[in-house]
Coordinates of N, CA and C in Angstrom, one line a residue:
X1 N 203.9 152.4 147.9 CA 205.0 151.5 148.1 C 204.5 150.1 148.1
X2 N 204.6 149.4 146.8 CA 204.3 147.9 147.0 C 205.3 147.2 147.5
X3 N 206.9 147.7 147.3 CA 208.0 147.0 147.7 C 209.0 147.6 147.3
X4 N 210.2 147.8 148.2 CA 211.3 148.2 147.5 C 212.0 146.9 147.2
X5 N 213.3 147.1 146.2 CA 213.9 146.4 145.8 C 215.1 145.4 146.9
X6 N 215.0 144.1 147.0 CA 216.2 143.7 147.6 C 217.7 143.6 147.0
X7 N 218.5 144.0 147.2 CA 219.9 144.4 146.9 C 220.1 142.7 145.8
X8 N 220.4 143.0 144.7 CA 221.4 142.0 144.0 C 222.5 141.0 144.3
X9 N 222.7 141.7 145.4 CA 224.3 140.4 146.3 C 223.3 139.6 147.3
X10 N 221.9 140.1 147.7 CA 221.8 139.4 149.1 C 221.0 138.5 148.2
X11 N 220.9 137.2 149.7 CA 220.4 136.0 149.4 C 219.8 135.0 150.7
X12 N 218.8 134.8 150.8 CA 217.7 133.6 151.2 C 218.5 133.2 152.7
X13 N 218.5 134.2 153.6 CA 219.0 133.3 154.8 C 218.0 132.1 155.7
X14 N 216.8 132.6 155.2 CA 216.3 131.6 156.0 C 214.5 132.0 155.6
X15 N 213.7 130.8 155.6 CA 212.4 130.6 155.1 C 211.4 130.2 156.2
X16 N 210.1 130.5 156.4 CA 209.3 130.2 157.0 C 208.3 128.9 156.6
X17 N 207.5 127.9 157.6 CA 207.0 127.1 156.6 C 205.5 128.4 155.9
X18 N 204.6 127.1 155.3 CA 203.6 128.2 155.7 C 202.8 127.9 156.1
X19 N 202.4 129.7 156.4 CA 201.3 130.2 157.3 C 199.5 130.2 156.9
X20 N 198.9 129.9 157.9 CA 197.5 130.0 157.4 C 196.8 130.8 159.0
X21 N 195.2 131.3 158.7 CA 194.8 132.3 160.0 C 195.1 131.1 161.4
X22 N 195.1 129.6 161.2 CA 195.2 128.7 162.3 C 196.7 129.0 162.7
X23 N 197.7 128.8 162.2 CA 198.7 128.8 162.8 C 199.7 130.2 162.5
X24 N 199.2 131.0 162.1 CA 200.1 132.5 162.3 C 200.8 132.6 163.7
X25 N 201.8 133.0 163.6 CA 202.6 133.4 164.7 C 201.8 135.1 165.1
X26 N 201.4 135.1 166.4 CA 200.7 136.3 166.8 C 201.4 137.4 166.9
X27 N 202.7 137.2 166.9 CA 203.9 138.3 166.6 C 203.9 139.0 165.0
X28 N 203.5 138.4 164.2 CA 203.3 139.0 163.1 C 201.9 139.7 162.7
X29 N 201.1 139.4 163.9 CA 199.6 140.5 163.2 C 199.8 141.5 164.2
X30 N 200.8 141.4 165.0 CA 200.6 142.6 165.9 C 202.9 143.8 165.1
X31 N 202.6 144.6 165.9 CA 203.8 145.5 165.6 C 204.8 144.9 166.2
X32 N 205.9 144.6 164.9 CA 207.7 144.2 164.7 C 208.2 144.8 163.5
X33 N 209.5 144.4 163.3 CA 210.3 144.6 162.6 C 211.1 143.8 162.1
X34 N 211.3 144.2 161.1 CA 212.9 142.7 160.0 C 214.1 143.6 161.2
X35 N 214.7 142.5 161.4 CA 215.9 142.7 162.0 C 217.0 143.5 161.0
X36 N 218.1 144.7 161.9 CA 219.0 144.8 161.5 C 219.6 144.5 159.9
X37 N 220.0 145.0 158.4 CA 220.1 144.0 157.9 C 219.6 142.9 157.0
X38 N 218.1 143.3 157.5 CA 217.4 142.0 156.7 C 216.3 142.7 155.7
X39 N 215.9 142.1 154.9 CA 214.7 142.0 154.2 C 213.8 141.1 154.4
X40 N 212.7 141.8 154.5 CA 211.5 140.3 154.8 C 210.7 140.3 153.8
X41 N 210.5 139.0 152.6 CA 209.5 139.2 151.3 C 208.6 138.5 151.9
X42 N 207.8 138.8 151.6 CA 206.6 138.1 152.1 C 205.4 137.4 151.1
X43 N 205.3 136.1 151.0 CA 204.7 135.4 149.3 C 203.2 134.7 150.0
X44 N 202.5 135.4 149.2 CA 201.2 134.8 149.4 C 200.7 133.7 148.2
X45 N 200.6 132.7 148.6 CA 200.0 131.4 148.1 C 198.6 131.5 147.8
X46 N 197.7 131.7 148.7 CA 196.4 131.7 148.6 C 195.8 132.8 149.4
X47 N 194.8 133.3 149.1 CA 193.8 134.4 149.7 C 194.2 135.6 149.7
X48 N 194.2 136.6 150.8 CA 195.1 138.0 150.7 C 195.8 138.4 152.0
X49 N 197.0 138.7 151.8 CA 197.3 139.2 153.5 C 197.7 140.6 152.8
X50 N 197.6 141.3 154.2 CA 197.5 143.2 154.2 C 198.5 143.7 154.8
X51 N 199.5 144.3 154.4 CA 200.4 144.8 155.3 C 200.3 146.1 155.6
X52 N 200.8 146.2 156.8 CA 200.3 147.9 157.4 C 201.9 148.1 157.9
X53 N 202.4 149.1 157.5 CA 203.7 149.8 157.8 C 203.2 151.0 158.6
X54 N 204.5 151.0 159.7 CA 204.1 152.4 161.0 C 205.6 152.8 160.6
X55 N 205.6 154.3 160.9 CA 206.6 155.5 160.9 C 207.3 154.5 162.2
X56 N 206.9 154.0 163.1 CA 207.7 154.1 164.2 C 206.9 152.8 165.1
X57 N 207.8 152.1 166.1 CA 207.3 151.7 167.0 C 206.1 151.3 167.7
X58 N 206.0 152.7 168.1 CA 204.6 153.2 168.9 C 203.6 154.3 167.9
X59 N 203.5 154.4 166.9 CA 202.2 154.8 166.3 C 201.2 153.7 165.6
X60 N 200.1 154.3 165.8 CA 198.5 153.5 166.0 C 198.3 153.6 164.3
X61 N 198.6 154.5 163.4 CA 198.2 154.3 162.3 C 199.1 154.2 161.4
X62 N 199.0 153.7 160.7 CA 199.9 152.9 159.0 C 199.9 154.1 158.2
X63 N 201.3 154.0 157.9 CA 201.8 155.1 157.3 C 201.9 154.4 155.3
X64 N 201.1 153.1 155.3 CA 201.3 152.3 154.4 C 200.1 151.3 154.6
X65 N 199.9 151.1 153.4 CA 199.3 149.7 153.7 C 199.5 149.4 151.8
X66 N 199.4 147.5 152.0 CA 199.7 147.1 150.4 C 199.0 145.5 151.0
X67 N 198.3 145.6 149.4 CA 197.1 144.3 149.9 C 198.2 143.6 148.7
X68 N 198.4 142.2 149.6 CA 198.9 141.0 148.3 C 197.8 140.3 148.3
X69 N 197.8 139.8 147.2 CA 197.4 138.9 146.2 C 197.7 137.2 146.4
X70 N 196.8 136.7 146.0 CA 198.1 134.9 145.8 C 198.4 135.4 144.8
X71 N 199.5 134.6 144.5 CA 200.3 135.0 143.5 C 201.1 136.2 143.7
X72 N 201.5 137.2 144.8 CA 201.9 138.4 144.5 C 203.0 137.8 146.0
X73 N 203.9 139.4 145.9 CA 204.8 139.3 147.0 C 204.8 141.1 147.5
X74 N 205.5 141.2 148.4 CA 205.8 142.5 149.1 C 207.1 142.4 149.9
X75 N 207.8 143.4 149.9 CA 208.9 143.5 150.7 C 208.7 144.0 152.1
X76 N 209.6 143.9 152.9 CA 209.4 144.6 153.9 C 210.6 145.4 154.1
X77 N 211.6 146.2 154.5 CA 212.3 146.8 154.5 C 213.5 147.0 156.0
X78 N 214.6 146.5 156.1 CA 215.4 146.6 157.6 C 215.0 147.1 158.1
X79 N 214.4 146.9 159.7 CA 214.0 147.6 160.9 C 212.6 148.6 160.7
X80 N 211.8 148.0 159.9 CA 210.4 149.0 159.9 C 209.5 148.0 160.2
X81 N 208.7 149.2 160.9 CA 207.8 148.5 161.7 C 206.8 148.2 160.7
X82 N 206.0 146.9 160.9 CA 205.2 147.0 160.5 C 204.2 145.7 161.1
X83 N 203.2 145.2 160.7 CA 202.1 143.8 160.7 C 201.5 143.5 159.9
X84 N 200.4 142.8 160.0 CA 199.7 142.2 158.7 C 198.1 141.9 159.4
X85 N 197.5 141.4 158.5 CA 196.3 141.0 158.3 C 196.1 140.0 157.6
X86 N 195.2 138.7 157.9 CA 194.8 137.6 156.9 C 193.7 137.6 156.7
X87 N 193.5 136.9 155.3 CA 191.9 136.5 155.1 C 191.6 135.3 155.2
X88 N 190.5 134.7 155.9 CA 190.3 133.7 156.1 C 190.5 132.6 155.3
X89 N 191.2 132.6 154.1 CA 191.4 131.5 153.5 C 193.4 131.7 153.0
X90 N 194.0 132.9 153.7 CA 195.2 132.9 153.1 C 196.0 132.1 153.6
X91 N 197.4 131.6 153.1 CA 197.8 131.3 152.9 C 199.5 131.8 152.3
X92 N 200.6 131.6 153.2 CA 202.0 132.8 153.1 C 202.8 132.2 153.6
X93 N 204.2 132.5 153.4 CA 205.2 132.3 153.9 C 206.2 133.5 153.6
X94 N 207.5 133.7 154.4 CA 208.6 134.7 154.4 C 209.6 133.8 154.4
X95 N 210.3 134.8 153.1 CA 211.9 134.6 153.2 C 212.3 136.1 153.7
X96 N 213.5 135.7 153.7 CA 214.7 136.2 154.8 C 215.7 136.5 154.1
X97 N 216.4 137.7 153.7 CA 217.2 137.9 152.7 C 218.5 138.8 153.5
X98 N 219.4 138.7 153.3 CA 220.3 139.5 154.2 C 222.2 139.8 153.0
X99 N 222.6 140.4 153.7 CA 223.9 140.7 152.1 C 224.4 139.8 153.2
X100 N 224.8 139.5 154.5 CA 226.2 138.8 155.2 C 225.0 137.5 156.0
X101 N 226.2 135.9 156.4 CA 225.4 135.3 156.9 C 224.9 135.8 158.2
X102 N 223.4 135.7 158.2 CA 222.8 135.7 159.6 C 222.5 134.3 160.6
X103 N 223.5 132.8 160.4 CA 222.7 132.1 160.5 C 222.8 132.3 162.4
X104 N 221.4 131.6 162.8 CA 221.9 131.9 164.2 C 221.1 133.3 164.9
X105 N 220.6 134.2 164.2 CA 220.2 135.4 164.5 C 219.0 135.9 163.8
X106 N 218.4 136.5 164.9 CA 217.0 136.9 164.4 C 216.8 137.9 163.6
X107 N 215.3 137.1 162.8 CA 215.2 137.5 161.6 C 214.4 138.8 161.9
X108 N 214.0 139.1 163.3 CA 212.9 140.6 163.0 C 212.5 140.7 164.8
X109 N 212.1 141.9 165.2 CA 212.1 141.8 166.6 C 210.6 142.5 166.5
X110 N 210.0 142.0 167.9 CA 208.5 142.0 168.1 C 208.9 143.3 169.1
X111 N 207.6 144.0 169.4 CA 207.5 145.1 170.6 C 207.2 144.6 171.7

């Protein structure tokens, strides 16, 4: 799975700036999820980030993993858990895709 497809109606509720290994939000290398509803694409600009998808919650090992690229993107899928990894020189940001507006509500919930 490099990415499933985001739905044709939905659209860009909201963008992150971007991220580098100095200022990542620590919530994202550790286990969360896209909120309810959402899609999380995730675009790497420079270096590689790793995403590791869990069956659940509380399991220790990745039921997934998908190395992006710069230049490449990955989805993430409503309510699956998952994290990431950076390489010391990447470089990313997420959009936020949803079919109804979310403004106001979170994009993904941490453990």
């Amino acid at each position: 799975m490099s990415h499933q497809r985001i739905p044709a109606n939905w659209t860009i509720q909201r963008s992150t700036p971007f991220f580098t290994k100095d200022n990542v939000p620590n919530a994202l290398l550790n286990h969360h999820n896209t909120a309810e509803g959402v899609f999380g694409q995730l675009c790497v600009m420079e270096g590689v980030v790793t995403y590791y998808g869990f069956a659940h919650s509380e399991a220790a090992e990745p039921e997934v993993k998908v190395v992006i690229n710069a230049g490449q993107f990955a989805t993430s899928p409503p309510e699956y858990w998952h994290r990431i990894e950076l390489s010391p020189d990447a470089q990313f940001n997420i959009n936020f895709w949803s079919e109804k507006d979310k403004t106001g509500q979170a994009m993904f919930n941490k453990k």
